[in-house]
Amino acid sequence: MNIKINPEVQEAIKEGRPVVALESTIISHGMPYPQNVETALQVEKIVREHGGIPATIGIIDGIGIVGMTSDEIEAFGKKGQEIPKVSRRDLATIMATGSWGATTVATTMILANLAGVEFFVTGGIGGVHRGAELTFDVSADLEELARTNVTVICAGAKAILDLPKTLEVLETKGVPVLGYGTDELPAFYSRESGLKVDSRVDTPEEAAAIIKMKRELGLDGGVLITNPISKEESLPADEINVVIESALLEMEMLGIKGKDCTPFLLAKIADLTGGDSLAANIKLVFNNAAVGTEIAKAYFAQ
Ligand code: PSU
Ligand code: MN
């Protein structure tokens, strides 16, 4: 197989220790350089501080790398959007042609699963885009969550998406959406969305027990754990929503479509908030790394 697993990660998987996958689209397309590299390296550090083994995933010269080196992370950050964003439909092409690729939530899950990594921490997942009733733009992340056995810890999905429709699709596809210490689906930059999650968990052990039960029942697919940004680091929902509306309007005016939507919106929102959204984004990924590693630890301790 076209996959290279870092020896430390390989060893940890074999011994049933908590390996935590991390994605590379958030590095190359989700944040500007050098904050993207600093964040990616800091996230790896947080995973380690909590007793986990980080495995940042991406594609280099057609090889799926599970557990990048810091030099590789630096290269993904520096090259940024030069590296194609790779979702499920792109994966075979990118690998067959020997290209580099930044893995989204969907393809990070695929490569993690092939390597035997069961937990994955990120910022936010893709979902049903606003206006999807006309554009049909629904992230392949949702389909991947439906079929691939990896638990994803995130801060919900941001209001650039249609959150109620995203939850409906997750329900149809049988993906449990758990709120970590909350009854509400967090909306990324803010803690509240006004939408209920399927159930709430308050400890890593409660989350681990649900994941384990899903596996025992043979119910294929992911579990989505949504961990709200802390109060101090969150941005007021009404303020950020005004910014999001204006970014969406500009996107429409510029005719940006498909896979370019999410990176455009993230950069635009960071721009319009004078970097506040970027700061919040970085902090919430740190929180997710801590919580995700604790859940992975509880899972392997069962
Ligand atoms: N949401 C974020 N930050 C991100 C992404 C989503 O808050 O960086 C990235 C993830 O890699 C996700 C992808 O898998 O965007 C979704 O893109 P699309 O909607 O084109 O599937
Ligand atoms: Mn899309």
mmCIF file of C-alpha atoms in Angstrom, residues 8 26 47 59-60 103 111-112 141-142 149 153 206 222 236 242 254 276 278:
data_model
loop_
_atom_site.group_PDB
_atom_site.id
_atom_site.type_symbol
_atom_site.label_atom_id
_atom_site.label_comp_id
_atom_site.label_asym_id
_atom_site.label_seq_id
_atom_site.Cartn_x
_atom_site.Cartn_y
_atom_site.Cartn_z
ATOM 1 C CA GLU A 8 6.807 5.568 16.576
ATOM 2 C CA ILE A 26 -6.174 22.821 8.173
ATOM 3 C CA VAL A 47 -1.285 15.479 22.359
ATOM 4 C CA ILE A 59 0.359 13.013 1.048
ATOM 5 C CA ILE A 60 3.930 13.502 -0.170
ATOM 6 C CA THR A 103 -5.891 15.757 3.496
ATOM 7 C CA LEU A 111 -5.647 7.134 5.811
ATOM 8 C CA ALA A 112 -5.957 6.943 9.601
ATOM 9 C CA ASP A 141 -16.700 14.617 5.287
ATOM 10 C CA LEU A 142 -20.280 13.632 6.148
ATOM 11 C CA ASN A 149 -14.502 3.832 11.841
ATOM 12 C CA ILE A 153 -13.170 15.391 17.928
ATOM 13 C CA GLU A 206 -18.515 8.242 28.909
ATOM 14 C CA GLY A 222 -17.459 7.527 12.877
ATOM 15 C CA PRO A 236 -20.047 36.527 20.217
ATOM 16 C CA VAL A 242 -22.523 39.288 10.536
ATOM 17 C CA LEU A 254 -16.752 36.292 -6.923
ATOM 18 C CA ASP A 276 -9.729 37.381 16.009
ATOM 19 C CA LEU A 278 -7.835 32.929 13.598
#
